[in-house]
PDB file of C-alpha atoms in Angstrom:
ATOM      1  CA  MET A 350     -31.770 -30.697  35.327  1.00  0.00           C
ATOM      2  CA  ALA A 351     -29.551 -32.299  37.363  1.00  0.00           C
ATOM      3  CA  SER A 352     -27.683 -30.398  40.384  1.00  0.00           C
ATOM      4  CA  HIS A 353     -24.666 -27.983  40.949  1.00  0.00           C
ATOM      5  CA  THR A 354     -22.460 -27.645  43.969  1.00  0.00           C
ATOM      6  CA  LEU A 355     -19.964 -24.955  43.851  1.00  0.00           C
ATOM      7  CA  SER A 356     -17.301 -25.660  46.358  1.00  0.00           C
ATOM      8  CA  ALA A 357     -14.612 -22.621  47.115  1.00  0.00           C
ATOM      9  CA  LEU A 358     -12.268 -22.429  49.955  1.00  0.00           C
ATOM     10  CA  PRO A 359     -12.775 -20.686  53.431  1.00  0.00           C
ATOM     11  CA  ILE A 360     -11.407 -16.872  53.172  1.00  0.00           C
ATOM     12  CA  SER A 361      -9.928 -15.234  56.313  1.00  0.00           C
ATOM     13  CA  GLN A 362     -10.447 -11.698  56.533  1.00  0.00           C
ATOM     14  CA  SER A 363      -8.746  -9.188  59.004  1.00  0.00           C
ATOM     15  CA  CYS A 364     -11.874  -7.165  60.598  1.00  0.00           C
ATOM     16  CA  HIS A 365     -10.374  -3.938  62.404  1.00  0.00           C
ATOM     17  CA  ARG A 366     -11.785  -2.516  64.775  1.00  0.00           C
ATOM     18  CA  LEU A 367     -14.774  -0.384  64.782  1.00  0.00           C
ATOM     19  CA  THR A 368     -14.900   2.596  67.034  1.00  0.00           C
ATOM     20  CA  SER A 369     -18.110   4.367  67.850  1.00  0.00           C
ATOM     21  CA  ASP A 370     -19.674   6.434  70.809  1.00  0.00           C
ATOM     22  CA  SER A 371     -21.488   3.241  72.036  1.00  0.00           C
ATOM     23  CA  SER A 372     -18.490   0.362  71.595  1.00  0.00           C
ATOM     24  CA  SER A 373     -15.089   0.437  73.900  1.00  0.00           C
ATOM     25  CA  SER A 374     -13.143  -2.399  71.837  1.00  0.00           C
ATOM     26  CA  SER A 375     -13.433  -4.632  69.400  1.00  0.00           C
ATOM     27  CA  SER A 376     -10.287  -6.912  68.380  1.00  0.00           C
ATOM     28  CA  SER A 377      -9.550  -8.670  65.620  1.00  0.00           C
ATOM     29  CA  SER A 378     -11.471 -11.629  64.045  1.00  0.00           C
ATOM     30  CA  SER A 379     -11.040 -13.966  61.489  1.00  0.00           C
ATOM     31  CA  LEU A 380     -14.673 -14.341  59.460  1.00  0.00           C
ATOM     32  CA  THR A 381     -15.186 -17.337  57.183  1.00  0.00           C
ATOM     33  CA  LEU A 382     -17.132 -17.162  53.932  1.00  0.00           C
ATOM     34  CA  PRO A 383     -19.006 -20.695  52.858  1.00  0.00           C
ATOM     35  CA  TRP A 384     -20.544 -20.019  49.462  1.00  0.00           C
ATOM     36  CA  ARG A 385     -22.456 -22.319  48.083  1.00  0.00           C
ATOM     37  CA  LEU A 386     -24.865 -23.528  45.247  1.00  0.00           C
ATOM     38  CA  ASN A 387     -27.751 -25.392  46.052  1.00  0.00           C
ATOM     39  CA  PRO A 388     -30.316 -27.116  43.897  1.00  0.00           C
ATOM     40  CA  HIS A 389     -32.813 -24.457  43.474  1.00  0.00           C
ATOM     41  CA  ASN A 390     -29.410 -22.437  41.494  1.00  0.00           C
ATOM     42  CA  ASN A 391     -29.887 -19.538  44.296  1.00  0.00           C
ATOM     43  CA  LEU A 392     -26.566 -18.794  46.270  1.00  0.00           C
ATOM     44  CA  VAL A 393     -26.603 -18.667  49.804  1.00  0.00           C
ATOM     45  CA  SER A 394     -25.347 -16.842  52.260  1.00  0.00           C
ATOM     46  CA  SER A 395     -24.631 -17.601  55.336  1.00  0.00           C
ATOM     47  CA  LEU A 396     -23.038 -14.279  56.548  1.00  0.00           C
ATOM     48  CA  ILE A 397     -25.182 -12.454  54.923  1.00  0.00           C
ATOM     49  CA  GLY A 398     -28.260 -14.288  54.760  1.00  0.00           C
ATOM     50  CA  ASN A 399     -29.942 -13.528  51.885  1.00  0.00           C
ATOM     51  CA  LYS A 400     -30.659 -15.450  48.627  1.00  0.00           C
ATOM     52  CA  LEU A 401     -29.299 -14.254  45.553  1.00  0.00           C
ATOM     53  CA  SER A 402     -31.093 -15.159  42.397  1.00  0.00           C
ATOM     54  CA  ILE A 403     -28.929 -17.238  39.999  1.00  0.00           C
ATOM     55  CA  GLN A 404     -30.777 -16.667  36.595  1.00  0.00           C
ATOM     56  CA  PRO A 405     -29.713 -18.708  33.535  1.00  0.00           C
ATOM     57  CA  SER A 406     -28.578 -16.787  30.490  1.00  0.00           C
ATOM     58  CA  THR A 407     -30.628 -15.798  27.630  1.00  0.00           C
ATOM     59  CA  SER A 408     -27.611 -14.007  25.397  1.00  0.00           C
ATOM     60  CA  LYS A 409     -25.795 -16.478  23.140  1.00  0.00           C
ATOM     61  CA  PRO A 410     -22.638 -17.770  23.949  1.00  0.00           C
ATOM     62  CA  LEU A 411     -19.393 -16.041  22.180  1.00  0.00           C
ATOM     63  CA  VAL A 412     -18.152 -18.975  20.382  1.00  0.00           C
ATOM     64  CA  SER A 413     -15.213 -18.245  17.689  1.00  0.00           C
ATOM     65  CA  LYS A 414     -15.907 -19.123  14.321  1.00  0.00           C
ATOM     66  CA  HIS A 415     -12.895 -20.492  12.964  1.00  0.00           C
ATOM     67  CA  ARG A 416     -13.189 -19.765   9.203  1.00  0.00           C
ATOM     68  CA  PRO A 417     -11.209 -22.530   7.452  1.00  0.00           C
ATOM     69  CA  PRO A 418      -7.930 -21.063   5.444  1.00  0.00           C
ATOM     70  CA  VAL A 419      -8.632 -19.884   1.894  1.00  0.00           C
ATOM     71  CA  ALA A 420      -5.638 -19.887  -0.369  1.00  0.00           C
ATOM     72  CA  THR A 421      -6.056 -18.211  -3.386  1.00  0.00           C
ATOM     73  CA  VAL A 422      -4.887 -19.742  -6.652  1.00  0.00           C
ATOM     74  CA  LEU A 423      -3.851 -17.249  -9.275  1.00  0.00           C
ATOM     75  CA  SER A 424      -4.474 -18.855 -13.033  1.00  0.00           C
ATOM     76  CA  SER A 425      -1.880 -16.249 -14.343  1.00  0.00           C
ATOM     77  CA  LEU A 426       0.454 -13.847 -13.355  1.00  0.00           C
ATOM     78  CA  PRO A 427      -0.412  -9.555 -14.324  1.00  0.00           C
ATOM     79  CA  ILE A 428       0.715  -9.870 -18.134  1.00  0.00           C
ATOM     80  CA  ARG A 429       0.306  -8.097 -21.284  1.00  0.00           C
ATOM     81  CA  LYS A 430      -0.333 -10.650 -23.689  1.00  0.00           C
ATOM     82  CA  PRO A 431       1.844 -10.690 -27.108  1.00  0.00           C
ATOM     83  CA  GLU A 432       0.556  -8.850 -31.026  1.00  0.00           C
ATOM     84  CA  GLY A 433      -1.301 -11.302 -32.074  1.00  0.00           C
ATOM     85  CA  ALA A 434      -1.509 -14.141 -29.696  1.00  0.00           C
ATOM     86  CA  SER A 435      -5.209 -15.291 -28.947  1.00  0.00           C
ATOM     87  CA  SER A 436      -6.140 -16.168 -24.998  1.00  0.00           C
ATOM     88  CA  GLU A 437      -6.593 -19.452 -25.933  1.00  0.00           C
ATOM     89  CA  LYS A 438      -2.709 -20.445 -26.975  1.00  0.00           C
ATOM     90  CA  THR A 439      -1.450 -18.137 -24.567  1.00  0.00           C
ATOM     91  CA  PRO A 440       0.670 -20.625 -22.383  1.00  0.00           C
ATOM     92  CA  LYS A 441      -0.865 -21.237 -18.221  1.00  0.00           C
ATOM     93  CA  TRP A 442       2.681 -20.383 -15.839  1.00  0.00           C
ATOM     94  CA  SER A 443       3.105 -23.183 -13.993  1.00  0.00           C
ATOM     95  CA  ALA A 444       2.334 -23.357 -10.277  1.00  0.00           C
ATOM     96  CA  ARG A 445       5.979 -23.088  -9.281  1.00  0.00           C
ATOM     97  CA  ALA A 446       6.017 -19.767 -11.378  1.00  0.00           C
ATOM     98  CA  ILE A 447       2.672 -19.021  -9.516  1.00  0.00           C
ATOM     99  CA  LYS A 448       4.011 -19.900  -5.992  1.00  0.00           C
ATOM    100  CA  SER A 449       7.012 -17.285  -6.830  1.00  0.00           C
ATOM    101  CA  PHE A 450       4.927 -14.580  -7.753  1.00  0.00           C
ATOM    102  CA  GLY A 451       2.951 -14.679  -4.849  1.00  0.00           C
ATOM    103  CA  MET A 452       5.960 -15.393  -2.394  1.00  0.00           C
ATOM    104  CA  ALA A 453       7.610 -12.027  -4.841  1.00  0.00           C
ATOM    105  CA  GLU A 454       4.224  -9.700  -3.679  1.00  0.00           C
ATOM    106  CA  LEU A 455       5.224 -10.970   0.365  1.00  0.00           C
ATOM    107  CA  GLU A 456       9.350  -9.577   0.142  1.00  0.00           C
ATOM    108  CA  ALA A 457       7.881  -6.713  -2.095  1.00  0.00           C
ATOM    109  CA  ARG A 458       5.664  -6.306   1.743  1.00  0.00           C
ATOM    110  CA  LYS A 459       8.308  -7.429   4.518  1.00  0.00           C
ATOM    111  CA  ILE A 460      10.840  -4.278   2.715  1.00  0.00           C
ATOM    112  CA  LYS A 461       7.517  -1.906   2.517  1.00  0.00           C
ATOM    113  CA  TYR A 462       8.327  -1.073  -0.996  1.00  0.00           C
ATOM    114  CA  PRO A 463       5.550   0.050  -2.732  1.00  0.00           C
ATOM    115  CA  ASN A 464       5.929  -1.526  -5.899  1.00  0.00           C
ATOM    116  CA  THR A 465       6.934  -5.796  -7.158  1.00  0.00           C
ATOM    117  CA  GLY A 466      10.244  -5.161  -9.061  1.00  0.00           C
ATOM    118  CA  THR A 467      12.589  -7.695 -10.696  1.00  0.00           C
ATOM    119  CA  GLU A 468      14.605  -7.886  -7.419  1.00  0.00           C
ATOM    120  CA  SER A 469      11.686  -9.189  -5.230  1.00  0.00           C
ATOM    121  CA  LEU A 470      10.773 -11.508  -8.301  1.00  0.00           C
ATOM    122  CA  LEU A 471      14.010 -12.717  -7.961  1.00  0.00           C
ATOM    123  CA  MET A 472      13.580 -12.909  -4.397  1.00  0.00           C
ATOM    124  CA  GLY A 473      10.733 -14.576  -4.321  1.00  0.00           C
ATOM    125  CA  ILE A 474      11.802 -17.411  -7.893  1.00  0.00           C
ATOM    126  CA  LEU A 475      14.746 -17.840  -3.776  1.00  0.00           C
ATOM    127  CA  VAL A 476      11.493 -18.071  -0.986  1.00  0.00           C
ATOM    128  CA  GLU A 477       9.949 -20.990  -3.729  1.00  0.00           C
ATOM    129  CA  GLY A 478      12.854 -22.232  -3.533  1.00  0.00           C
ATOM    130  CA  THR A 479      12.289 -26.011  -5.043  1.00  0.00           C
ATOM    131  CA  SER A 480      12.169 -24.938  -8.631  1.00  0.00           C
ATOM    132  CA  ILE A 481      15.159 -25.595 -11.531  1.00  0.00           C
ATOM    133  CA  ALA A 482      15.573 -21.626 -11.552  1.00  0.00           C
ATOM    134  CA  ALA A 483      16.253 -21.621  -7.356  1.00  0.00           C
ATOM    135  CA  LYS A 484      18.277 -24.635  -7.407  1.00  0.00           C
ATOM    136  CA  PHE A 485      20.744 -23.361 -10.049  1.00  0.00           C
ATOM    137  CA  LEU A 486      20.992 -19.879  -8.829  1.00  0.00           C
ATOM    138  CA  ARG A 487      21.960 -21.480  -4.917  1.00  0.00           C
ATOM    139  CA  ALA A 488      24.325 -23.430  -6.204  1.00  0.00           C
ATOM    140  CA  ASN A 489      25.882 -21.176  -8.004  1.00  0.00           C
ATOM    141  CA  GLY A 490      26.191 -18.978  -4.552  1.00  0.00           C
ATOM    142  CA  ILE A 491      23.075 -17.188  -5.018  1.00  0.00           C
ATOM    143  CA  THR A 492      20.762 -16.843  -2.203  1.00  0.00           C
ATOM    144  CA  LEU A 493      17.895 -15.441  -1.093  1.00  0.00           C
ATOM    145  CA  PHE A 494      19.994 -13.848   2.346  1.00  0.00           C
ATOM    146  CA  LYS A 495      22.464 -12.773  -0.478  1.00  0.00           C
ATOM    147  CA  VAL A 496      20.067 -10.978  -2.604  1.00  0.00           C
ATOM    148  CA  ARG A 497      18.133  -9.010   0.355  1.00  0.00           C
ATOM    149  CA  GLU A 498      21.767  -7.583   1.287  1.00  0.00           C
ATOM    150  CA  GLU A 499      22.287  -6.346  -2.333  1.00  0.00           C
ATOM    151  CA  THR A 500      18.899  -5.107  -2.729  1.00  0.00           C
ATOM    152  CA  VAL A 501      19.191  -2.959   1.070  1.00  0.00           C
ATOM    153  CA  ASN A 502      22.607  -1.938  -0.586  1.00  0.00           C
ATOM    154  CA  LEU A 503      21.556  -1.329  -3.489  1.00  0.00           C
ATOM    155  CA  LEU A 504      17.226   0.108  -3.385  1.00  0.00           C
ATOM    156  CA  GLY A 505      18.022   1.832   0.128  1.00  0.00           C
ATOM    157  CA  ARG A 506      15.818   0.609   2.925  1.00  0.00           C
ATOM    158  CA  SER A 507      12.191   2.053   2.940  1.00  0.00           C
ATOM    159  CA  ASP A 508      10.866   4.617   5.517  1.00  0.00           C
ATOM    160  CA  MET A 509       9.473   2.573   8.872  1.00  0.00           C
ATOM    161  CA  TYR A 510       6.495   4.102   8.711  1.00  0.00           C
ATOM    162  CA  ASN A 511       5.841   3.228   5.056  1.00  0.00           C
ATOM    163  CA  PHE A 512       3.372   0.045   4.047  1.00  0.00           C
ATOM    164  CA  SER A 513       3.243  -1.397   1.537  1.00  0.00           C
ATOM    165  CA  PRO A 514       0.094  -2.464  -0.728  1.00  0.00           C
ATOM    166  CA  GLU A 515      -1.635  -6.403  -0.051  1.00  0.00           C
ATOM    167  CA  HIS A 516      -0.963  -6.389  -3.833  1.00  0.00           C
ATOM    168  CA  PRO A 517       2.269  -4.289  -4.440  1.00  0.00           C
ATOM    169  CA  PRO A 518       1.846  -3.453  -8.467  1.00  0.00           C
ATOM    170  CA  LEU A 519       4.546  -4.320 -10.863  1.00  0.00           C
ATOM    171  CA  THR A 520       6.913  -1.414 -11.483  1.00  0.00           C
ATOM    172  CA  GLU A 521       7.729  -1.310 -15.296  1.00  0.00           C
ATOM    173  CA  PRO A 522      11.520  -3.574 -15.219  1.00  0.00           C
ATOM    174  CA  ALA A 523       8.934  -6.546 -13.582  1.00  0.00           C
ATOM    175  CA  GLN A 524       6.382  -6.274 -15.782  1.00  0.00           C
ATOM    176  CA  ARG A 525       8.475  -6.370 -18.804  1.00  0.00           C
ATOM    177  CA  ALA A 526       9.971  -8.934 -17.832  1.00  0.00           C
ATOM    178  CA  LEU A 527       6.816 -11.768 -17.279  1.00  0.00           C
ATOM    179  CA  ASP A 528       5.598 -10.370 -20.867  1.00  0.00           C
ATOM    180  CA  TRP A 529       9.951 -11.807 -22.487  1.00  0.00           C
ATOM    181  CA  ALA A 530       8.427 -14.686 -20.792  1.00  0.00           C
ATOM    182  CA  VAL A 531       5.532 -15.139 -21.838  1.00  0.00           C
ATOM    183  CA  ALA A 532       6.605 -13.918 -25.201  1.00  0.00           C
ATOM    184  CA  GLU A 533       9.698 -16.290 -25.041  1.00  0.00           C
ATOM    185  CA  LYS A 534       7.412 -19.488 -24.481  1.00  0.00           C
ATOM    186  CA  LEU A 535       5.346 -18.657 -27.615  1.00  0.00           C
ATOM    187  CA  LYS A 536       8.484 -18.221 -29.702  1.00  0.00           C
ATOM    188  CA  SER A 537       9.953 -21.473 -28.523  1.00  0.00           C
ATOM    189  CA  GLY A 538       6.906 -23.643 -29.725  1.00  0.00           C
ATOM    190  CA  GLU A 539       7.152 -25.887 -27.162  1.00  0.00           C
ATOM    191  CA  SER A 540       4.006 -26.954 -24.873  1.00  0.00           C
ATOM    192  CA  GLY A 541       3.945 -27.359 -21.598  1.00  0.00           C
ATOM    193  CA  GLU A 542       3.806 -23.923 -19.449  1.00  0.00           C
ATOM    194  CA  ILE A 543       5.948 -21.114 -18.471  1.00  0.00           C
ATOM    195  CA  THR A 544       8.311 -22.139 -15.627  1.00  0.00           C
ATOM    196  CA  ALA A 545      10.194 -20.117 -13.172  1.00  0.00           C
ATOM    197  CA  THR A 546      13.235 -20.444 -15.621  1.00  0.00           C
ATOM    198  CA  HIS A 547      11.277 -18.314 -18.110  1.00  0.00           C
ATOM    199  CA  MET A 548      11.071 -16.149 -15.424  1.00  0.00           C
ATOM    200  CA  LEU A 549      14.694 -15.172 -14.406  1.00  0.00           C
ATOM    201  CA  LEU A 550      15.792 -15.318 -17.215  1.00  0.00           C
ATOM    202  CA  GLY A 551      12.660 -12.668 -18.237  1.00  0.00           C
ATOM    203  CA  ILE A 552      14.153 -10.365 -15.425  1.00  0.00           C
ATOM    204  CA  TRP A 553      18.348 -11.006 -16.559  1.00  0.00           C
ATOM    205  CA  SER A 554      16.743  -9.437 -19.935  1.00  0.00           C
ATOM    206  CA  GLU A 555      16.480  -6.434 -18.237  1.00  0.00           C
ATOM    207  CA  LYS A 556      19.433  -4.944 -18.324  1.00  0.00           C
ATOM    208  CA  ASP A 557      19.637  -2.129 -16.394  1.00  0.00           C
ATOM    209  CA  SER A 558      16.858  -3.510 -14.117  1.00  0.00           C
ATOM    210  CA  ALA A 559      17.596  -3.932 -10.133  1.00  0.00           C
ATOM    211  CA  GLY A 560      17.154  -7.511 -10.280  1.00  0.00           C
ATOM    212  CA  HIS A 561      19.916  -7.419 -12.990  1.00  0.00           C
ATOM    213  CA  LYS A 562      22.214  -5.938 -11.422  1.00  0.00           C
ATOM    214  CA  ILE A 563      21.904  -7.093  -8.336  1.00  0.00           C
ATOM    215  CA  MET A 564      22.208 -11.133 -10.433  1.00  0.00           C
ATOM    216  CA  ALA A 565      25.058  -9.793 -12.080  1.00  0.00           C
ATOM    217  CA  SER A 566      26.827  -8.331  -9.163  1.00  0.00           C
ATOM    218  CA  LEU A 567      26.527 -11.886  -7.585  1.00  0.00           C
ATOM    219  CA  GLY A 568      28.147 -13.326 -10.212  1.00  0.00           C
ATOM    220  CA  PHE A 569      24.871 -14.355 -12.823  1.00  0.00           C
ATOM    221  CA  ASP A 570      26.608 -14.113 -16.241  1.00  0.00           C
ATOM    222  CA  ASP A 571      25.197 -14.596 -19.536  1.00  0.00           C
ATOM    223  CA  GLU A 572      26.544 -17.974 -19.937  1.00  0.00           C
ATOM    224  CA  LYS A 573      25.340 -19.159 -16.943  1.00  0.00           C
ATOM    225  CA  ALA A 574      22.016 -17.975 -18.397  1.00  0.00           C
ATOM    226  CA  LYS A 575      22.559 -19.780 -22.017  1.00  0.00           C
ATOM    227  CA  GLU A 576      23.456 -23.331 -19.373  1.00  0.00           C
ATOM    228  CA  LEU A 577      20.203 -22.653 -16.866  1.00  0.00           C
ATOM    229  CA  ALA A 578      18.385 -21.376 -20.637  1.00  0.00           C
ATOM    230  CA  LYS A 579      18.794 -25.375 -22.423  1.00  0.00           C
ATOM    231  CA  SER A 580      16.119 -26.473 -19.289  1.00  0.00           C
ATOM    232  CA  MET A 581      14.233 -23.806 -18.980  1.00  0.00           C
ATOM    233  CA  ASP A 582      10.914 -25.332 -19.969  1.00  0.00           C
ATOM    234  CA  VAL A 583      11.336 -28.039 -16.771  1.00  0.00           C
ATOM    235  CA  ASP A 584      10.385 -26.721 -13.816  1.00  0.00           C
ATOM    236  CA  ILE A 585      11.453 -29.343 -11.630  1.00  0.00           C
ATOM    237  CA  VAL A 586      13.267 -32.875 -11.726  1.00  0.00           C
ATOM    238  CA  LEU A 587      12.501 -35.478  -9.291  1.00  0.00           C
ATOM    239  CA  SER A 588      15.029 -37.615  -8.667  1.00  0.00           C
ATOM    240  CA  HIS A 589      14.598 -41.285  -7.056  1.00  0.00           C
ATOM    241  CA  LYS A 590      17.620 -42.041  -6.001  1.00  0.00           C
TER     242      LYS A 590
END
């Protein structure tokens, strides 16, 4: 084994006067404590004159295990299967719609709400931000900041000591909004996935829901819904300009 040398700076220490019946006086002095590690792994103290044996540790070193982040991918959203529709015929949700739903749950947890409501679904679409639905909302002045503010004004703040579950369950209006999106896709007969636009128009279909009221208060109306519905089956438009 190769030898190791441990060097240290001299340590000055003031010694206080020692008094006893047999000693008269002693002035303060400076002591130097040179420590070194000899090739035989013995710690030698020239002050004490004793050898302190250092035994190598047999315990395993604490190594932090960095686990790679695990992304939870939802294959479908929590919906009720429409009557008469087989699981094979039920279309899949687009990646942006799935992410919007995941962000909706996160927004519900941020404001410490016990459930994921239509207002959270609306915020989730805006947080995801890249879908046609999100871009349409922002183009019409409906931003995430405004929706959050309107949500608190309408539903109030949650108690600061409340904690939301990891996956806040859907409210009944939010469940119906997602079910509407699936039913509308099936009714259209178009191929492809259920988009964030389906989700947004599903929120708008729930007239008494918080999400609908917030959208209406920020200027969304039936005319805008009809305009958005024209691109319902497309989640994003890629520009090559």
